[in-house]
Amino acid sequence: MIFKSTLIIILLISISANAFQNEPTGFRGISWGTDISKLENMKLSTPGNTPSYEKIGEKFKIGDADLENVYYITYKNKLFMIQIPFKYLFSFSRIKNTFFEQYGAVEKAQIFPEKYIWTGKNIHISLDYNEITEEGSIFYIYQPIFKLKDKADKEKAKKAASDL
């Protein structure tokens, strides 16, 4: 009986460790996996194997916090990552409070630079801030596509090793 109870507790802990409240199915109205190149209000900002796009008329705010930009990053034209750079402690404090409210409080994953991580079933979110440079960033990463990209990158690296 003790073994069974312990097993149930371990399973519950592992399930809750891989979930957070309000896991997003997209970002600002665009679902993960959407073909960004087909949307009219997006412009290519960085071409290449992992192109990034910017939304025309983007809101560079989260509540009272100012954002430097919002990058919609794709793999094989499918949205899998959002990168949001920002500056200053004021913005970081506001964003952190908003994220804790929306996704739930988490322990610091790293002290310096200060970093928080939320890992869900499909989404990995990180929020970090460096008090020396006064710069921070937010990343949303859609794991199903990230894993495909990571596998392809490893295969390319393996092939590239023959050039050594």
Coordinates of N, CA and C in Angstrom, one line a residue:
M1 N 0.8 -1.2 0.0 CA 0.0 0.0 0.0 C 0.9 1.3 0.0
I2 N 2.0 1.3 0.8 CA 2.8 2.4 0.8 C 3.5 2.6 -0.5
F3 N 3.9 1.5 -1.2 CA 4.5 1.6 -2.5 C 3.5 2.3 -3.5
K4 N 2.2 1.8 -3.5 CA 1.2 2.4 -4.4 C 1.0 3.9 -4.1
S5 N 0.9 4.3 -2.9 CA 0.7 5.7 -2.5 C 1.9 6.5 -3.0
T6 N 3.1 6.0 -2.8 CA 4.3 6.7 -3.2 C 4.3 6.9 -4.7
L7 N 4.0 5.8 -5.4 CA 3.9 5.9 -6.9 C 2.9 6.9 -7.4
I8 N 1.8 7.0 -6.7 CA 0.8 8.0 -7.1 C 1.3 9.4 -6.9
I9 N 2.0 9.6 -5.7 CA 2.5 10.9 -5.4 C 3.6 11.3 -6.5
I10 N 4.5 10.4 -6.8 CA 5.5 10.6 -7.8 C 4.9 11.0 -9.2
L11 N 3.8 10.3 -9.6 CA 3.1 10.5 -10.8 C 2.5 11.9 -10.8
L12 N 1.9 12.3 -9.7 CA 1.2 13.6 -9.6 C 2.3 14.7 -9.6
I13 N 3.4 14.5 -9.0 CA 4.4 15.5 -9.0 C 5.0 15.7 -10.4
S14 N 5.2 14.6 -11.1 CA 5.8 14.6 -12.5 C 4.8 15.3 -13.4
I15 N 3.5 15.0 -13.3 CA 2.5 15.6 -14.1 C 2.4 17.1 -13.9
S16 N 2.4 17.5 -12.6 CA 2.3 19.0 -12.3 C 3.6 19.7 -12.7
A17 N 4.7 19.0 -12.7 CA 6.0 19.6 -13.1 C 6.0 19.9 -14.6
N18 N 5.2 19.2 -15.3 CA 5.2 19.4 -16.8 C 3.9 20.2 -17.2
A19 N 3.3 20.9 -16.4 CA 2.2 21.7 -16.7 C 2.2 23.0 -16.0
F20 N 1.5 24.0 -16.6 CA 1.3 25.3 -15.9 C -0.1 25.8 -16.4
Q21 N -0.6 26.7 -15.6 CA -1.9 27.2 -15.9 C -2.0 28.0 -17.2
N22 N -3.1 27.9 -17.9 CA -3.3 28.7 -19.1 C -2.3 28.5 -20.2
E23 N -1.8 27.3 -20.5 CA -0.9 27.1 -21.5 C -1.4 27.6 -22.8
P24 N -0.7 28.5 -23.5 CA -1.3 29.2 -24.7 C -1.3 28.2 -25.9
T25 N -2.3 28.4 -26.8 CA -2.4 27.6 -28.0 C -1.9 28.4 -29.2
G26 N -1.4 29.6 -28.9 CA -0.9 30.4 -29.9 C -0.4 31.7 -29.3
F27 N -0.1 32.7 -30.1 CA 0.3 34.0 -29.6 C -0.4 35.1 -30.3
R28 N -1.1 36.0 -29.6 CA -1.8 37.1 -30.2 C -2.6 36.8 -31.4
G29 N -3.4 35.7 -31.2 CA -4.4 35.3 -32.3 C -3.8 34.5 -33.4
I30 N -2.5 34.1 -33.3 CA -1.9 33.2 -34.3 C -1.6 31.9 -33.6
S31 N -2.2 30.8 -34.1 CA -2.0 29.5 -33.5 C -0.6 29.0 -33.9
W32 N -0.1 28.1 -32.9 CA 1.2 27.5 -33.2 C 1.1 26.6 -34.4
G33 N 2.1 26.6 -35.3 CA 2.0 25.8 -36.5 C 1.4 26.5 -37.7
T34 N 0.9 27.7 -37.5 CA 0.3 28.4 -38.6 C 1.4 28.8 -39.6
D35 N 1.1 28.7 -40.9 CA 2.0 29.1 -42.0 C 2.0 30.6 -42.0
I36 N 3.0 31.2 -41.4 CA 3.0 32.7 -41.3 C 3.1 33.4 -42.6
S37 N 3.8 32.8 -43.6 CA 4.0 33.4 -44.9 C 2.6 33.6 -45.6
K38 N 1.6 33.0 -45.2 CA 0.3 33.1 -45.8 C -0.6 34.2 -45.2
L39 N -0.1 34.8 -44.0 CA -0.8 35.9 -43.4 C -0.5 37.2 -44.0
E40 N -1.5 38.0 -44.3 CA -1.3 39.3 -44.9 C -0.6 40.4 -44.1
N41 N -0.7 40.3 -42.8 CA -0.2 41.4 -42.0 C 1.2 41.1 -41.4
M42 N 1.9 40.2 -42.1 CA 3.3 39.8 -41.6 C 4.3 40.2 -42.7
K43 N 5.4 40.7 -42.2 CA 6.5 41.0 -43.1 C 7.8 40.2 -42.7
L44 N 8.5 39.7 -43.6 CA 9.7 39.0 -43.4 C 10.8 39.9 -42.8
S45 N 11.4 39.6 -41.7 CA 12.4 40.5 -41.1 C 13.8 39.9 -41.2
T46 N 13.9 38.6 -41.1 CA 15.1 37.9 -41.2 C 14.9 36.6 -42.0
P47 N 15.5 36.6 -43.2 CA 15.3 35.4 -44.1 C 16.3 34.3 -43.6
G48 N 16.2 33.1 -44.2 CA 17.1 32.0 -43.9 C 16.4 30.8 -43.6
N49 N 17.1 29.8 -43.0 CA 16.5 28.5 -42.7 C 15.5 28.6 -41.6
T50 N 15.6 29.6 -40.7 CA 14.6 29.8 -39.6 C 14.2 31.3 -39.7
P51 N 13.4 31.6 -40.7 CA 13.0 33.0 -40.9 C 12.2 33.6 -39.7
S52 N 12.3 34.9 -39.5 CA 11.5 35.5 -38.5 C 10.7 36.6 -39.2
Y53 N 9.5 36.8 -38.7 CA 8.6 37.8 -39.3 C 8.2 38.8 -38.2
E54 N 7.7 40.0 -38.6 CA 7.2 41.0 -37.7 C 5.8 41.3 -38.2
K55 N 4.9 41.5 -37.2 CA 3.5 41.8 -37.6 C 3.3 43.3 -37.8
I56 N 2.7 43.7 -38.9 CA 2.5 45.1 -39.2 C 1.4 45.6 -38.2
G57 N 1.7 46.7 -37.6 CA 0.8 47.2 -36.6 C 0.9 46.6 -35.2
E58 N 2.0 45.8 -35.0 CA 2.2 45.1 -33.7 C 2.1 46.1 -32.5
K59 N 1.5 45.6 -31.4 CA 1.5 46.3 -30.2 C 2.7 46.0 -29.4
F60 N 3.6 46.9 -29.1 CA 4.8 46.7 -28.4 C 4.7 47.0 -26.9
K61 N 3.7 46.3 -26.4 CA 3.3 46.4 -24.9 C 2.8 45.1 -24.4
I62 N 3.1 44.9 -23.2 CA 2.4 43.9 -22.4 C 2.0 44.7 -21.1
G63 N 0.7 45.0 -21.1 CA 0.3 45.9 -20.0 C 1.0 47.2 -20.1
D64 N 1.6 47.6 -19.0 CA 2.4 48.9 -19.0 C 3.9 48.7 -19.4
A65 N 4.3 47.5 -19.7 CA 5.7 47.2 -20.0 C 5.9 47.4 -21.5
D66 N 7.0 48.1 -21.8 CA 7.3 48.4 -23.2 C 8.2 47.2 -23.8
L67 N 7.9 46.9 -25.0 CA 8.7 45.8 -25.7 C 9.5 46.4 -26.8
E68 N 10.7 45.9 -27.1 CA 11.5 46.4 -28.2 C 11.0 45.9 -29.5
N69 N 10.5 44.7 -29.6 CA 10.0 44.1 -30.8 C 9.3 42.8 -30.5
V70 N 8.6 42.2 -31.5 CA 8.0 40.9 -31.3 C 8.4 40.2 -32.6
Y71 N 9.1 39.1 -32.5 CA 9.5 38.3 -33.7 C 8.8 37.0 -33.7
Y72 N 8.2 36.7 -34.8 CA 7.5 35.4 -35.0 C 8.4 34.5 -35.9
I73 N 8.9 33.5 -35.3 CA 10.0 32.7 -35.9 C 9.4 31.4 -36.4
T74 N 9.8 31.0 -37.6 CA 9.2 29.8 -38.3 C 10.2 28.8 -38.6
Y75 N 9.7 27.6 -38.8 CA 10.5 26.5 -39.3 C 9.6 25.8 -40.4
K76 N 10.2 25.8 -41.6 CA 9.4 25.3 -42.7 C 8.0 26.0 -42.8
N77 N 8.1 27.3 -42.6 CA 7.0 28.3 -42.7 C 6.0 28.1 -41.6
K78 N 6.2 27.3 -40.6 CA 5.3 27.1 -39.5 C 5.8 27.8 -38.2
L79 N 4.9 28.6 -37.6 CA 5.2 29.3 -36.4 C 5.5 28.3 -35.3
F80 N 6.7 28.5 -34.7 CA 7.1 27.6 -33.6 C 7.8 28.4 -32.5
M81 N 8.1 29.7 -32.7 CA 8.8 30.4 -31.6 C 8.4 31.9 -31.7
I82 N 8.3 32.5 -30.5 CA 8.1 34.0 -30.4 C 9.3 34.4 -29.6
Q83 N 10.0 35.5 -30.1 CA 11.1 36.1 -29.3 C 10.7 37.6 -29.1
I84 N 10.7 38.0 -27.8 CA 10.4 39.4 -27.5 C 11.5 40.0 -26.6
P85 N 12.3 40.9 -27.2 CA 13.3 41.6 -26.4 C 12.6 42.8 -25.7
F86 N 13.2 43.1 -24.6 CA 12.7 44.3 -23.9 C 13.9 44.9 -23.0
K87 N 13.7 46.1 -22.5 CA 14.7 46.7 -21.7 C 14.2 47.3 -20.4
Y88 N 15.0 47.4 -19.5 CA 14.8 48.1 -18.2 C 14.0 47.2 -17.2
L89 N 14.4 47.5 -15.9 CA 13.8 46.8 -14.8 C 12.3 47.0 -14.7
F90 N 11.9 48.2 -15.0 CA 10.5 48.6 -14.9 C 9.7 47.6 -15.8
S91 N 10.1 47.4 -17.0 CA 9.4 46.5 -17.9 C 9.5 45.0 -17.4
F92 N 10.7 44.6 -17.0 CA 10.8 43.3 -16.5 C 9.9 43.0 -15.3
S93 N 9.8 43.9 -14.3 CA 9.0 43.7 -13.2 C 7.5 43.6 -13.6
R94 N 7.1 44.4 -14.5 CA 5.7 44.3 -15.0 C 5.4 43.0 -15.7
I95 N 6.3 42.6 -16.6 CA 6.1 41.4 -17.4 C 6.1 40.2 -16.4
K96 N 7.1 40.2 -15.5 CA 7.1 39.1 -14.5 C 5.8 38.9 -13.8
N97 N 5.3 40.0 -13.3 CA 4.0 40.0 -12.5 C 2.9 39.5 -13.4
T98 N 2.9 39.9 -14.7 CA 1.8 39.5 -15.6 C 2.0 38.0 -15.9
F99 N 3.2 37.5 -16.1 CA 3.4 36.1 -16.4 C 3.0 35.2 -15.2
F100 N 3.4 35.7 -14.0 CA 3.0 34.9 -12.8 C 1.5 34.9 -12.6
E101 N 0.8 35.9 -13.0 CA -0.6 36.0 -12.9 C -1.3 35.0 -13.9
Q102 N -0.7 35.1 -15.2 CA -1.3 34.3 -16.3 C -0.9 32.8 -16.2
Y103 N 0.4 32.5 -16.0 CA 0.9 31.2 -16.1 C 1.2 30.5 -14.7
G104 N 1.1 31.3 -13.6 CA 1.4 30.7 -12.3 C 2.8 31.0 -11.9
A105 N 3.0 31.1 -10.6 CA 4.4 31.4 -10.1 C 5.3 30.2 -10.3
V106 N 6.5 30.5 -10.6 CA 7.6 29.4 -10.6 C 8.8 29.9 -9.9
E107 N 9.6 29.0 -9.5 CA 10.9 29.3 -8.9 C 11.9 29.8 -9.9
K108 N 12.8 30.7 -9.5 CA 13.8 31.1 -10.4 C 14.6 29.9 -10.9
A109 N 14.8 29.8 -12.2 CA 15.5 28.8 -12.8 C 17.0 29.1 -12.8
Q110 N 17.3 30.4 -12.7 CA 18.7 30.9 -12.7 C 18.7 32.2 -12.0
I111 N 19.7 32.4 -11.2 CA 19.9 33.7 -10.4 C 20.4 34.8 -11.3
F112 N 21.4 34.6 -12.0 CA 22.0 35.7 -12.9 C 22.4 35.1 -14.2
P113 N 21.9 35.7 -15.3 CA 20.8 36.6 -15.3 C 19.5 36.0 -14.7
E114 N 18.6 36.8 -14.2 CA 17.4 36.3 -13.6 C 16.6 35.6 -14.7
K115 N 16.1 34.3 -14.4 CA 15.4 33.6 -15.4 C 14.3 32.7 -14.8
Y116 N 13.2 32.7 -15.4 CA 12.0 31.9 -15.0 C 11.6 31.1 -16.2
I117 N 11.2 29.9 -16.0 CA 10.8 28.9 -17.0 C 9.4 28.3 -16.7
W118 N 8.6 28.3 -17.7 CA 7.3 27.5 -17.6 C 7.3 26.5 -18.7
T119 N 7.1 25.2 -18.3 CA 7.1 24.1 -19.3 C 5.8 23.4 -19.2
G120 N 5.1 23.4 -20.4 CA 3.8 22.8 -20.5 C 3.9 21.6 -21.4
K121 N 2.7 21.1 -21.7 CA 2.6 19.9 -22.6 C 3.2 20.2 -24.0
N122 N 3.0 21.4 -24.5 CA 3.4 21.7 -25.8 C 4.3 23.0 -25.9
I123 N 4.2 23.8 -24.9 CA 4.9 25.1 -24.9 C 5.9 25.2 -23.8
H124 N 7.0 25.8 -24.1 CA 8.1 26.2 -23.2 C 8.2 27.7 -23.2
I125 N 8.1 28.3 -22.1 CA 8.2 29.8 -22.0 C 9.3 30.1 -21.1
S126 N 10.2 31.1 -21.5 CA 11.2 31.5 -20.7 C 11.2 33.1 -20.6
L127 N 11.5 33.6 -19.5 CA 11.6 35.0 -19.2 C 12.9 35.3 -18.5
D128 N 13.7 36.1 -19.1 CA 15.0 36.4 -18.4 C 15.3 37.9 -18.4
Y129 N 16.1 38.3 -17.5 CA 16.5 39.7 -17.4 C 17.9 39.8 -16.8
N130 N 18.8 40.6 -17.4 CA 20.1 40.9 -17.0 C 20.2 42.3 -16.4
E131 N 20.4 42.4 -15.1 CA 20.3 43.7 -14.5 C 21.5 44.6 -14.9
I132 N 22.6 44.0 -15.3 CA 23.8 44.8 -15.7 C 23.6 45.5 -17.1
T133 N 23.1 44.7 -18.1 CA 22.9 45.3 -19.4 C 21.5 45.9 -19.5
E134 N 20.6 45.7 -18.5 CA 19.3 46.1 -18.5 C 18.4 45.7 -19.7
E135 N 18.7 44.4 -20.1 CA 18.0 43.8 -21.2 C 17.4 42.5 -20.8
G136 N 16.3 42.2 -21.4 CA 15.6 41.0 -21.1 C 15.0 40.4 -22.4
S137 N 14.5 39.2 -22.2 CA 13.8 38.6 -23.4 C 12.8 37.6 -22.9
I138 N 11.8 37.4 -23.8 CA 10.8 36.4 -23.6 C 10.9 35.4 -24.8
F139 N 10.8 34.1 -24.5 CA 10.7 33.2 -25.6 C 9.5 32.2 -25.3
Y140 N 8.7 32.1 -26.4 CA 7.7 31.0 -26.4 C 8.1 30.0 -27.4
I141 N 8.2 28.7 -27.1 CA 8.7 27.7 -28.0 C 7.7 26.6 -28.1
Y142 N 7.2 26.4 -29.3 CA 6.2 25.3 -29.5 C 7.0 24.0 -29.7
Q143 N 7.0 23.1 -28.7 CA 7.9 21.9 -28.7 C 7.7 21.0 -29.9
P144 N 6.5 20.6 -30.3 CA 6.4 19.7 -31.5 C 7.2 20.1 -32.7
I145 N 7.2 21.4 -33.1 CA 8.0 21.8 -34.2 C 9.4 22.0 -33.8
F146 N 9.7 22.5 -32.6 CA 11.1 22.6 -32.2 C 11.8 21.3 -32.2
K147 N 11.2 20.2 -31.8 CA 11.8 18.9 -31.8 C 12.1 18.5 -33.3
L148 N 11.2 18.8 -34.2 CA 11.5 18.4 -35.6 C 12.7 19.2 -36.1
K149 N 12.8 20.5 -35.8 CA 13.9 21.3 -36.2 C 15.2 20.9 -35.6
D150 N 15.1 20.5 -34.3 CA 16.3 20.1 -33.6 C 16.8 18.8 -34.2
K151 N 15.9 17.9 -34.5 CA 16.4 16.6 -35.2 C 17.0 16.9 -36.5
A152 N 16.4 17.8 -37.3 CA 17.0 18.1 -38.6 C 18.4 18.8 -38.4
D153 N 18.5 19.7 -37.4 CA 19.8 20.4 -37.2 C 20.9 19.4 -36.8
K154 N 20.5 18.4 -36.0 CA 21.5 17.3 -35.6 C 21.9 16.5 -36.8
E155 N 21.0 16.2 -37.7 CA 21.3 15.4 -38.9 C 22.3 16.3 -39.8
K156 N 22.0 17.6 -39.9 CA 22.9 18.5 -40.7 C 24.3 18.5 -40.0
A157 N 24.4 18.6 -38.7 CA 25.6 18.6 -38.0 C 26.4 17.3 -38.3
K158 N 25.7 16.2 -38.2 CA 26.3 14.9 -38.5 C 26.9 14.8 -39.9
K159 N 26.2 15.3 -40.9 CA 26.7 15.4 -42.2 C 27.9 16.3 -42.3
A160 N 27.8 17.5 -41.7 CA 28.8 18.5 -41.7 C 30.1 18.0 -41.1
A161 N 30.0 17.0 -40.2 CA 31.2 16.5 -39.5 C 32.1 15.8 -40.6
S162 N 31.6 15.4 -41.7 CA 32.4 14.7 -42.7 C 33.4 15.8 -43.4
D163 N 33.1 17.1 -43.2 CA 33.9 18.1 -43.7 C 35.2 18.4 -42.9
L164 N 35.2 17.7 -41.7 CA 36.4 17.9 -40.8 C 37.6 17.1 -41.2

